[in-house]
Amino acid sequence: MWANKFDLEEEKSEEIEQYCIDKGIEVIGKIPFDEEVVKAISKGVPPVEYSSGPAAEALRKLTEPRSLC
């Protein structure tokens, strides 16, 4: 599971993360809120092409190969 905008409501994010732990769901990444993503979307451009900010970097990690074991 990837947590989107995890840094906006820390308490809620911790609840979600604990839920995942309790259910055996792996949290494999967290995407922080980034105003650059809002700008990219409003221009119709993928955030990873528009910015090199923290959210774009987290989104790039989604495409990295992961071991399923």
PDB file of N, CA and C in Angstrom:
ATOM      1  N   MET A   1       0.842  -1.158   0.000  1.00  0.00           N
ATOM      2  CA  MET A   1       0.000   0.000   0.000  1.00  0.00           C
ATOM      3  C   MET A   1       0.893   1.228   0.000  1.00  0.00           C
ATOM      4  N   TRP A   2       0.502   2.199  -0.781  1.00  0.00           N
ATOM      5  CA  TRP A   2       1.164   3.497  -0.789  1.00  0.00           C
ATOM      6  C   TRP A   2       0.245   4.496  -0.107  1.00  0.00           C
ATOM      7  N   ALA A   3       0.774   5.262   0.825  1.00  0.00           N
ATOM      8  CA  ALA A   3      -0.014   6.272   1.529  1.00  0.00           C
ATOM      9  C   ALA A   3       0.153   7.615   0.825  1.00  0.00           C
ATOM     10  N   ASN A   4      -0.960   8.172   0.350  1.00  0.00           N
ATOM     11  CA  ASN A   4      -0.928   9.445  -0.358  1.00  0.00           C
ATOM     12  C   ASN A   4      -1.215  10.595   0.609  1.00  0.00           C
ATOM     13  N   LYS A   5      -0.468  11.686   0.466  1.00  0.00           N
ATOM     14  CA  LYS A   5      -0.615  12.884   1.306  1.00  0.00           C
ATOM     15  C   LYS A   5      -0.543  12.537   2.795  1.00  0.00           C
ATOM     16  N   PHE A   6       0.340  11.618   3.121  1.00  0.00           N
ATOM     17  CA  PHE A   6       0.442  11.120   4.493  1.00  0.00           C
ATOM     18  C   PHE A   6       0.799  12.199   5.502  1.00  0.00           C
ATOM     19  N   ASP A   7       1.401  13.261   5.048  1.00  0.00           N
ATOM     20  CA  ASP A   7       1.892  14.286   5.961  1.00  0.00           C
ATOM     21  C   ASP A   7       0.862  15.371   6.290  1.00  0.00           C
ATOM     22  N   LEU A   8      -0.329  15.291   5.712  1.00  0.00           N
ATOM     23  CA  LEU A   8      -1.339  16.314   5.993  1.00  0.00           C
ATOM     24  C   LEU A   8      -2.026  16.101   7.333  1.00  0.00           C
ATOM     25  N   GLU A   9      -2.305  14.861   7.692  1.00  0.00           N
ATOM     26  CA  GLU A   9      -2.950  14.548   8.966  1.00  0.00           C
ATOM     27  C   GLU A   9      -2.192  13.386   9.605  1.00  0.00           C
ATOM     28  N   GLU A  10      -1.207  13.726  10.409  1.00  0.00           N
ATOM     29  CA  GLU A  10      -0.306  12.728  10.976  1.00  0.00           C
ATOM     30  C   GLU A  10      -1.055  11.665  11.784  1.00  0.00           C
ATOM     31  N   GLU A  11      -2.006  12.099  12.596  1.00  0.00           N
ATOM     32  CA  GLU A  11      -2.731  11.142  13.433  1.00  0.00           C
ATOM     33  C   GLU A  11      -3.506  10.143  12.571  1.00  0.00           C
ATOM     34  N   LYS A  12      -4.194  10.620  11.558  1.00  0.00           N
ATOM     35  CA  LYS A  12      -4.962   9.747  10.670  1.00  0.00           C
ATOM     36  C   LYS A  12      -4.026   8.811   9.909  1.00  0.00           C
ATOM     37  N   SER A  13      -2.901   9.318   9.474  1.00  0.00           N
ATOM     38  CA  SER A  13      -1.921   8.494   8.764  1.00  0.00           C
ATOM     39  C   SER A  13      -1.399   7.378   9.650  1.00  0.00           C
ATOM     40  N   GLU A  14      -1.167   7.682  10.912  1.00  0.00           N
ATOM     41  CA  GLU A  14      -0.716   6.654  11.853  1.00  0.00           C
ATOM     42  C   GLU A  14      -1.791   5.592  12.047  1.00  0.00           C
ATOM     43  N   GLU A  15      -3.063   6.008  12.097  1.00  0.00           N
ATOM     44  CA  GLU A  15      -4.169   5.049  12.212  1.00  0.00           C
ATOM     45  C   GLU A  15      -4.206   4.116  11.003  1.00  0.00           C
ATOM     46  N   ILE A  16      -4.057   4.681   9.832  1.00  0.00           N
ATOM     47  CA  ILE A  16      -4.079   3.880   8.606  1.00  0.00           C
ATOM     48  C   ILE A  16      -2.903   2.918   8.586  1.00  0.00           C
ATOM     49  N   GLU A  17      -1.738   3.412   8.960  1.00  0.00           N
ATOM     50  CA  GLU A  17      -0.557   2.558   8.976  1.00  0.00           C
ATOM     51  C   GLU A  17      -0.722   1.423   9.984  1.00  0.00           C
ATOM     52  N   GLN A  18      -1.284   1.718  11.151  1.00  0.00           N
ATOM     53  CA  GLN A  18      -1.510   0.676  12.156  1.00  0.00           C
ATOM     54  C   GLN A  18      -2.530  -0.350  11.649  1.00  0.00           C
ATOM     55  N   TYR A  19      -3.560   0.126  10.974  1.00  0.00           N
ATOM     56  CA  TYR A  19      -4.555  -0.780  10.383  1.00  0.00           C
ATOM     57  C   TYR A  19      -3.863  -1.744   9.420  1.00  0.00           C
ATOM     58  N   CYS A  20      -3.003  -1.203   8.572  1.00  0.00           N
ATOM     59  CA  CYS A  20      -2.283  -2.035   7.611  1.00  0.00           C
ATOM     60  C   CYS A  20      -1.429  -3.079   8.328  1.00  0.00           C
ATOM     61  N   ILE A  21      -0.732  -2.656   9.355  1.00  0.00           N
ATOM     62  CA  ILE A  21       0.092  -3.584  10.127  1.00  0.00           C
ATOM     63  C   ILE A  21      -0.785  -4.687  10.709  1.00  0.00           C
ATOM     64  N   ASP A  22      -1.909  -4.307  11.306  1.00  0.00           N
ATOM     65  CA  ASP A  22      -2.821  -5.271  11.926  1.00  0.00           C
ATOM     66  C   ASP A  22      -3.373  -6.274  10.917  1.00  0.00           C
ATOM     67  N   LYS A  23      -3.576  -5.838   9.682  1.00  0.00           N
ATOM     68  CA  LYS A  23      -4.158  -6.691   8.641  1.00  0.00           C
ATOM     69  C   LYS A  23      -3.098  -7.373   7.775  1.00  0.00           C
ATOM     70  N   GLY A  24      -1.835  -7.137   8.097  1.00  0.00           N
ATOM     71  CA  GLY A  24      -0.759  -7.760   7.335  1.00  0.00           C
ATOM     72  C   GLY A  24      -0.539  -7.124   5.962  1.00  0.00           C
ATOM     73  N   ILE A  25      -0.914  -5.873   5.835  1.00  0.00           N
ATOM     74  CA  ILE A  25      -0.749  -5.147   4.581  1.00  0.00           C
ATOM     75  C   ILE A  25       0.541  -4.338   4.667  1.00  0.00           C
ATOM     76  N   GLU A  26       1.425  -4.576   3.738  1.00  0.00           N
ATOM     77  CA  GLU A  26       2.707  -3.881   3.760  1.00  0.00           C
ATOM     78  C   GLU A  26       2.568  -2.447   3.242  1.00  0.00           C
ATOM     79  N   VAL A  27       3.061  -1.507   4.004  1.00  0.00           N
ATOM     80  CA  VAL A  27       3.135  -0.120   3.552  1.00  0.00           C
ATOM     81  C   VAL A  27       4.487   0.020   2.867  1.00  0.00           C
ATOM     82  N   ILE A  28       4.451   0.147   1.551  1.00  0.00           N
ATOM     83  CA  ILE A  28       5.709   0.148   0.803  1.00  0.00           C
ATOM     84  C   ILE A  28       6.185   1.546   0.433  1.00  0.00           C
ATOM     85  N   GLY A  29       5.363   2.550   0.711  1.00  0.00           N
ATOM     86  CA  GLY A  29       5.796   3.902   0.419  1.00  0.00           C
ATOM     87  C   GLY A  29       4.806   4.945   0.883  1.00  0.00           C
ATOM     88  N   LYS A  30       5.284   6.162   0.951  1.00  0.00           N
ATOM     89  CA  LYS A  30       4.469   7.293   1.372  1.00  0.00           C
ATOM     90  C   LYS A  30       4.723   8.456   0.420  1.00  0.00           C
ATOM     91  N   ILE A  31       3.639   9.041  -0.055  1.00  0.00           N
ATOM     92  CA  ILE A  31       3.734  10.175  -0.968  1.00  0.00           C
ATOM     93  C   ILE A  31       3.315  11.425  -0.201  1.00  0.00           C
ATOM     94  N   PRO A  32       4.232  12.361  -0.009  1.00  0.00           N
ATOM     95  CA  PRO A  32       3.874  13.576   0.718  1.00  0.00           C
ATOM     96  C   PRO A  32       3.048  14.524  -0.143  1.00  0.00           C
ATOM     97  N   PHE A  33       2.276  15.378   0.514  1.00  0.00           N
ATOM     98  CA  PHE A  33       1.573  16.421  -0.219  1.00  0.00           C
ATOM     99  C   PHE A  33       2.610  17.357  -0.811  1.00  0.00           C
ATOM    100  N   ASP A  34       2.374  17.764  -2.038  1.00  0.00           N
ATOM    101  CA  ASP A  34       3.318  18.645  -2.719  1.00  0.00           C
ATOM    102  C   ASP A  34       2.518  19.536  -3.664  1.00  0.00           C
ATOM    103  N   GLU A  35       2.596  20.815  -3.466  1.00  0.00           N
ATOM    104  CA  GLU A  35       1.878  21.782  -4.296  1.00  0.00           C
ATOM    105  C   GLU A  35       2.261  21.651  -5.770  1.00  0.00           C
ATOM    106  N   GLU A  36       3.448  21.157  -6.047  1.00  0.00           N
ATOM    107  CA  GLU A  36       3.891  20.968  -7.434  1.00  0.00           C
ATOM    108  C   GLU A  36       3.019  19.935  -8.156  1.00  0.00           C
ATOM    109  N   VAL A  37       2.513  18.955  -7.433  1.00  0.00           N
ATOM    110  CA  VAL A  37       1.625  17.958  -8.032  1.00  0.00           C
ATOM    111  C   VAL A  37       0.318  18.625  -8.451  1.00  0.00           C
ATOM    112  N   VAL A  38      -0.188  19.495  -7.607  1.00  0.00           N
ATOM    113  CA  VAL A  38      -1.413  20.232  -7.927  1.00  0.00           C
ATOM    114  C   VAL A  38      -1.205  21.046  -9.210  1.00  0.00           C
ATOM    115  N   LYS A  39      -0.071  21.707  -9.306  1.00  0.00           N
ATOM    116  CA  LYS A  39       0.236  22.500 -10.499  1.00  0.00           C
ATOM    117  C   LYS A  39       0.341  21.612 -11.739  1.00  0.00           C
ATOM    118  N   ALA A  40       1.010  20.487 -11.600  1.00  0.00           N
ATOM    119  CA  ALA A  40       1.172  19.568 -12.730  1.00  0.00           C
ATOM    120  C   ALA A  40      -0.179  19.074 -13.220  1.00  0.00           C
ATOM    121  N   ILE A  41      -1.031  18.670 -12.296  1.00  0.00           N
ATOM    122  CA  ILE A  41      -2.349  18.167 -12.673  1.00  0.00           C
ATOM    123  C   ILE A  41      -3.164  19.258 -13.358  1.00  0.00           C
ATOM    124  N   SER A  42      -3.093  20.479 -12.843  1.00  0.00           N
ATOM    125  CA  SER A  42      -3.863  21.573 -13.450  1.00  0.00           C
ATOM    126  C   SER A  42      -3.386  21.880 -14.870  1.00  0.00           C
ATOM    127  N   LYS A  43      -2.137  21.547 -15.176  1.00  0.00           N
ATOM    128  CA  LYS A  43      -1.591  21.773 -16.516  1.00  0.00           C
ATOM    129  C   LYS A  43      -1.701  20.528 -17.399  1.00  0.00           C
ATOM    130  N   GLY A  44      -2.217  19.435 -16.808  1.00  0.00           N
ATOM    131  CA  GLY A  44      -2.364  18.199 -17.571  1.00  0.00           C
ATOM    132  C   GLY A  44      -1.055  17.486 -17.828  1.00  0.00           C
ATOM    133  N   VAL A  45      -0.090  17.696 -16.935  1.00  0.00           N
ATOM    134  CA  VAL A  45       1.238  17.114 -17.085  1.00  0.00           C
ATOM    135  C   VAL A  45       1.459  16.114 -15.945  1.00  0.00           C
ATOM    136  N   PRO A  46       2.037  14.943 -16.233  1.00  0.00           N
ATOM    137  CA  PRO A  46       2.338  14.012 -15.153  1.00  0.00           C
ATOM    138  C   PRO A  46       3.284  14.658 -14.133  1.00  0.00           C
ATOM    139  N   PRO A  47       3.003  14.506 -12.850  1.00  0.00           N
ATOM    140  CA  PRO A  47       3.854  15.120 -11.820  1.00  0.00           C
ATOM    141  C   PRO A  47       5.326  14.750 -11.936  1.00  0.00           C
ATOM    142  N   VAL A  48       5.618  13.534 -12.370  1.00  0.00           N
ATOM    143  CA  VAL A  48       7.026  13.119 -12.473  1.00  0.00           C
ATOM    144  C   VAL A  48       7.750  13.817 -13.615  1.00  0.00           C
ATOM    145  N   GLU A  49       6.998  14.356 -14.567  1.00  0.00           N
ATOM    146  CA  GLU A  49       7.610  15.119 -15.658  1.00  0.00           C
ATOM    147  C   GLU A  49       7.672  16.609 -15.336  1.00  0.00           C
ATOM    148  N   TYR A  50       6.837  17.048 -14.418  1.00  0.00           N
ATOM    149  CA  TYR A  50       6.723  18.467 -14.097  1.00  0.00           C
ATOM    150  C   TYR A  50       7.698  18.908 -13.013  1.00  0.00           C
ATOM    151  N   SER A  51       7.981  17.998 -12.085  1.00  0.00           N
ATOM    152  CA  SER A  51       8.709  18.398 -10.886  1.00  0.00           C
ATOM    153  C   SER A  51       9.722  17.342 -10.472  1.00  0.00           C
ATOM    154  N   SER A  52      10.671  17.765  -9.688  1.00  0.00           N
ATOM    155  CA  SER A  52      11.595  16.815  -9.061  1.00  0.00           C
ATOM    156  C   SER A  52      11.437  16.892  -7.541  1.00  0.00           C
ATOM    157  N   GLY A  53      10.283  17.376  -7.105  1.00  0.00           N
ATOM    158  CA  GLY A  53      10.004  17.526  -5.679  1.00  0.00           C
ATOM    159  C   GLY A  53       9.781  16.192  -4.983  1.00  0.00           C
ATOM    160  N   PRO A  54       9.490  16.241  -3.695  1.00  0.00           N
ATOM    161  CA  PRO A  54       9.370  15.016  -2.904  1.00  0.00           C
ATOM    162  C   PRO A  54       8.242  14.082  -3.348  1.00  0.00           C
ATOM    163  N   ALA A  55       7.120  14.627  -3.767  1.00  0.00           N
ATOM    164  CA  ALA A  55       6.024  13.763  -4.219  1.00  0.00           C
ATOM    165  C   ALA A  55       6.383  13.105  -5.548  1.00  0.00           C
ATOM    166  N   ALA A  56       6.976  13.857  -6.444  1.00  0.00           N
ATOM    167  CA  ALA A  56       7.387  13.285  -7.733  1.00  0.00           C
ATOM    168  C   ALA A  56       8.408  12.179  -7.527  1.00  0.00           C
ATOM    169  N   GLU A  57       9.336  12.390  -6.621  1.00  0.00           N
ATOM    170  CA  GLU A  57      10.326  11.353  -6.324  1.00  0.00           C
ATOM    171  C   GLU A  57       9.653  10.098  -5.768  1.00  0.00           C
ATOM    172  N   ALA A  58       8.699  10.269  -4.879  1.00  0.00           N
ATOM    173  CA  ALA A  58       7.976   9.123  -4.322  1.00  0.00           C
ATOM    174  C   ALA A  58       7.203   8.398  -5.424  1.00  0.00           C
ATOM    175  N   LEU A  59       6.597   9.167  -6.336  1.00  0.00           N
ATOM    176  CA  LEU A  59       5.868   8.548  -7.441  1.00  0.00           C
ATOM    177  C   LEU A  59       6.799   7.781  -8.372  1.00  0.00           C
ATOM    178  N   ARG A  60       7.994   8.286  -8.581  1.00  0.00           N
ATOM    179  CA  ARG A  60       8.974   7.570  -9.408  1.00  0.00           C
ATOM    180  C   ARG A  60       9.302   6.209  -8.799  1.00  0.00           C
ATOM    181  N   LYS A  61       9.324   6.141  -7.493  1.00  0.00           N
ATOM    182  CA  LYS A  61       9.634   4.871  -6.821  1.00  0.00           C
ATOM    183  C   LYS A  61       8.571   3.812  -7.091  1.00  0.00           C
ATOM    184  N   LEU A  62       7.357   4.258  -7.434  1.00  0.00           N
ATOM    185  CA  LEU A  62       6.297   3.295  -7.769  1.00  0.00           C
ATOM    186  C   LEU A  62       6.688   2.429  -8.960  1.00  0.00           C
ATOM    187  N   THR A  63       7.522   2.956  -9.837  1.00  0.00           N
ATOM    188  CA  THR A  63       7.901   2.235 -11.043  1.00  0.00           C
ATOM    189  C   THR A  63       9.136   1.366 -10.858  1.00  0.00           C
ATOM    190  N   GLU A  64       9.782   1.471  -9.701  1.00  0.00           N
ATOM    191  CA  GLU A  64      10.976   0.661  -9.463  1.00  0.00           C
ATOM    192  C   GLU A  64      10.575  -0.793  -9.200  1.00  0.00           C
ATOM    193  N   PRO A  65      11.338  -1.720  -9.769  1.00  0.00           N
ATOM    194  CA  PRO A  65      11.043  -3.137  -9.526  1.00  0.00           C
ATOM    195  C   PRO A  65      11.136  -3.460  -8.036  1.00  0.00           C
ATOM    196  N   ARG A  66      10.227  -4.322  -7.586  1.00  0.00           N
ATOM    197  CA  ARG A  66      10.230  -4.772  -6.189  1.00  0.00           C
ATOM    198  C   ARG A  66      10.205  -6.274  -6.167  1.00  0.00           C
ATOM    199  N   SER A  67      10.839  -6.822  -5.186  1.00  0.00           N
ATOM    200  CA  SER A  67      10.781  -8.262  -4.975  1.00  0.00           C
ATOM    201  C   SER A  67       9.437  -8.601  -4.328  1.00  0.00           C
ATOM    202  N   LEU A  68       8.779  -9.615  -4.807  1.00  0.00           N
ATOM    203  CA  LEU A  68       7.503 -10.032  -4.252  1.00  0.00           C
ATOM    204  C   LEU A  68       7.661 -11.074  -3.146  1.00  0.00           C
ATOM    205  N   CYS A  69       8.886 -11.403  -2.845  1.00  0.00           N
ATOM    206  CA  CYS A  69       9.121 -12.397  -1.791  1.00  0.00           C
ATOM    207  C   CYS A  69       9.385 -11.753  -0.464  1.00  0.00           C
TER     208      CYS A  69
END
